[in-house]
C-alpha positions as MATLAB code, in Angstrom:
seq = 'XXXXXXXXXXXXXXXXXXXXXXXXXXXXXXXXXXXXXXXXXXXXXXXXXXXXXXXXXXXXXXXXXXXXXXXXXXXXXXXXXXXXXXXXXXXXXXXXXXXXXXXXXXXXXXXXXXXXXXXXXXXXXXXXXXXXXXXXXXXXXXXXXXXXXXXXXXXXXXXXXXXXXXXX';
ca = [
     -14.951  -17.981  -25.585;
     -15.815  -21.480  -26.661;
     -18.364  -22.944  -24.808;
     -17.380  -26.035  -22.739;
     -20.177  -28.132  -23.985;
     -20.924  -28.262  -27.550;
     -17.175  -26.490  -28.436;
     -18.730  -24.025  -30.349;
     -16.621  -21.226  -31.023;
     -18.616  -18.078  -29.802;
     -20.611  -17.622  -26.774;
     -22.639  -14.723  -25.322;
     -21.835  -12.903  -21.970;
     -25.268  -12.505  -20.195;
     -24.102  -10.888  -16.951;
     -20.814   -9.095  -16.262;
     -20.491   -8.430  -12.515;
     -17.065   -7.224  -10.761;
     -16.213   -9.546   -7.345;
     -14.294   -7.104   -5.068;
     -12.686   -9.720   -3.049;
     -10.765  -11.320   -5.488;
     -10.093   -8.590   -8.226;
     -11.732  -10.157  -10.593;
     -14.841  -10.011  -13.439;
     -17.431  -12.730  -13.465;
     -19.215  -13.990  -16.587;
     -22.552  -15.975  -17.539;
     -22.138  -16.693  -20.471;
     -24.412  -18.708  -22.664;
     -23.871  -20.495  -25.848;
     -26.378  -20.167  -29.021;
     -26.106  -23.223  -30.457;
     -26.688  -25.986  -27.328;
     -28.264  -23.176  -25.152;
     -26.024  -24.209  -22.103;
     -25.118  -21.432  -19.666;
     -22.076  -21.182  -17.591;
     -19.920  -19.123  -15.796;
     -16.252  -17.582  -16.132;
     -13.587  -15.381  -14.113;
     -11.764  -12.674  -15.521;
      -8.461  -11.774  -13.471;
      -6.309   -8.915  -15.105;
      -2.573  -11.100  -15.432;
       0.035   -8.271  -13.989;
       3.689   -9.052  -14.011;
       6.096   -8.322  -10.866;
       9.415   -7.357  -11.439;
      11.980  -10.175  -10.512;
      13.882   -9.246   -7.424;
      17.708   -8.487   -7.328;
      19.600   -9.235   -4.330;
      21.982   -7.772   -2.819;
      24.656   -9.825   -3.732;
      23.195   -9.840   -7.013;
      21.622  -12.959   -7.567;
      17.829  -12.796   -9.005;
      14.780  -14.369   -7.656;
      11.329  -14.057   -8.769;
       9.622  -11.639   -6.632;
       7.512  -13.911   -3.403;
       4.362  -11.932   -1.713;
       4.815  -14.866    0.635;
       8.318  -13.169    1.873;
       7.148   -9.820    2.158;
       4.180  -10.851    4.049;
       6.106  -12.937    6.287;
       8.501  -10.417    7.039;
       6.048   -8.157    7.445;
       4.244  -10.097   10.202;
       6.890  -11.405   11.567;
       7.643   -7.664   12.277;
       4.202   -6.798   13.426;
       4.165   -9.848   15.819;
       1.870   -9.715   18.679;
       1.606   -5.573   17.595;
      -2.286   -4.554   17.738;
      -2.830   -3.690   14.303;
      -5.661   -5.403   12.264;
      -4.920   -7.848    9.743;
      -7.124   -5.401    6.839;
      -4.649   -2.678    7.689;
      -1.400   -4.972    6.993;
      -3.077   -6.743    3.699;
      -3.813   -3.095    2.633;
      -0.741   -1.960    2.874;
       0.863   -5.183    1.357;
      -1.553   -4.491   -1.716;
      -0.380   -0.644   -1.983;
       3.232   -2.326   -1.995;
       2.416   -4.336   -4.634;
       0.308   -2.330   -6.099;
       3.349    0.441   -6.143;
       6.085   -2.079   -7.663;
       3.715   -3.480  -10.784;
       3.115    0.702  -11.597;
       6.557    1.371  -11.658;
       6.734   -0.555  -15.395;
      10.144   -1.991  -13.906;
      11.162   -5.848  -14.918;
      13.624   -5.637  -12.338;
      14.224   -4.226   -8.624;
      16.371   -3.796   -6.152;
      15.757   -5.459   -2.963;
      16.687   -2.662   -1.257;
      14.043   -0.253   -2.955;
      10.974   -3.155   -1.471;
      12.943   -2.733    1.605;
      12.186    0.371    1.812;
       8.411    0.336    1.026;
       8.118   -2.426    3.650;
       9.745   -0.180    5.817;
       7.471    3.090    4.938;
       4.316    0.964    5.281;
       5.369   -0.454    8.852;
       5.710    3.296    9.859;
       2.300    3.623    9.609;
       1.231    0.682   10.786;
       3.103    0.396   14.362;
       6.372    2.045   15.384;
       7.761   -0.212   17.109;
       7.549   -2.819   14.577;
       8.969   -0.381   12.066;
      12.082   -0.429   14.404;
      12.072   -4.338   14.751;
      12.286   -4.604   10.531;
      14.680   -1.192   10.363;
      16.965   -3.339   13.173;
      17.247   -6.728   10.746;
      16.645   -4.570    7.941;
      19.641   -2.174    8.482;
      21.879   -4.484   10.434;
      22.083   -2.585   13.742;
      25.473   -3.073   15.385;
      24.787   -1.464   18.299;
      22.101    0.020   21.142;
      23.411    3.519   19.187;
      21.947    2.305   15.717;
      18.424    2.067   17.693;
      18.639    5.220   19.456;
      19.069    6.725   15.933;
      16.240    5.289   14.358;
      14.306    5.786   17.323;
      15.173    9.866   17.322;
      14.739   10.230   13.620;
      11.199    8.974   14.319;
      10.755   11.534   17.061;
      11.640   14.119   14.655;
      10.781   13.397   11.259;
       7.351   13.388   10.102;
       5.977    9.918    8.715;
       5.781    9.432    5.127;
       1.869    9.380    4.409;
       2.476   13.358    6.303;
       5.219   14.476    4.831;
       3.281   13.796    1.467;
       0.077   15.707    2.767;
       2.661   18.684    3.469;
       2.994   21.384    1.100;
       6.465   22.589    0.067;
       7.543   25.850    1.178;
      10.085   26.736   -1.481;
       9.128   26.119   -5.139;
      11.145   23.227   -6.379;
      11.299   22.158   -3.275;
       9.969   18.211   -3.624;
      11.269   16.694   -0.161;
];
């Protein structure tokens, strides 16, 4: 790291410390030949894939849509706003670990989906109703018994499989 002052090429870290909030690693650093201290940020540069649409265009991938979307969803819901930023970090968290440089939109759809079943119900059904394109009161009525029967995601992953091979 050259050191801001002098411009010398090398520089010593003093203090490493990780910050939580922001994902990141911050530096002191001084330098040995003018002696000045000062401090850098270390943030880990992850690529998302870019985003294909249904009709096929691409578009780089926006957290600003999924959150929106997501609140919009979860609109005057009582859920906390740490619950819906962790689950929008899990989301993200789950597209830059799948190594992909592209995605369907569909595929985010469905995480968005997922994580709003755990969040609230109801707004699951509000984002499954745009989502999905209900037609119909019958399209709601579906979604609404699926939910009745079907166990949520996060407990159909605690289950354990009755048959081997059997990864449902």
């Amino acid at each position: 790291m050259h050191c801001p002052f002098c411009g010398h090429s090398d520089t010593r870290v003093i203090d490493s410390r990780y910050v939580e909030a922001t994902n990141q690693v911050r530096r002191r650093r001084q330098c040995p030949v003018c002696f000045e201290r000062f401090t850098t940020y270390e943030t880990a540069e992850l690529s998302l894939p870019r985003v294909i649409k249904r009709g096929g265009l691409r578009e780089t991938f926006s957290e600003e849509k999924l959150r929106g979307g997501m609140m919009r969803a979860l609109e005057k819901r009582p859920v906390e706003t740490s619950r819906v930023e962790a689950s929008i970090s899990r989301i993200i968290k789950t597209l830059i670990q799948s190594g992909e440089k592209e995605i369907e939109s569909r595929r985010i759809g469905e995480l968005v989906m997922n994580a709003l079943r755990e969040l609230d119900e109801v707004a699951y059904i509000r984002f499954a109703s745009v989502y999905l394109s209900f037609d119909d009161i019958n399209a709601f009525r579906e979604v609404i018994e699926r939910l009745e029967h079907e166990p949520s995601p996060a407990l159909r992953d605690k289950q354990i499989p009755l048959l081997k091979g059997d990864v449902s």
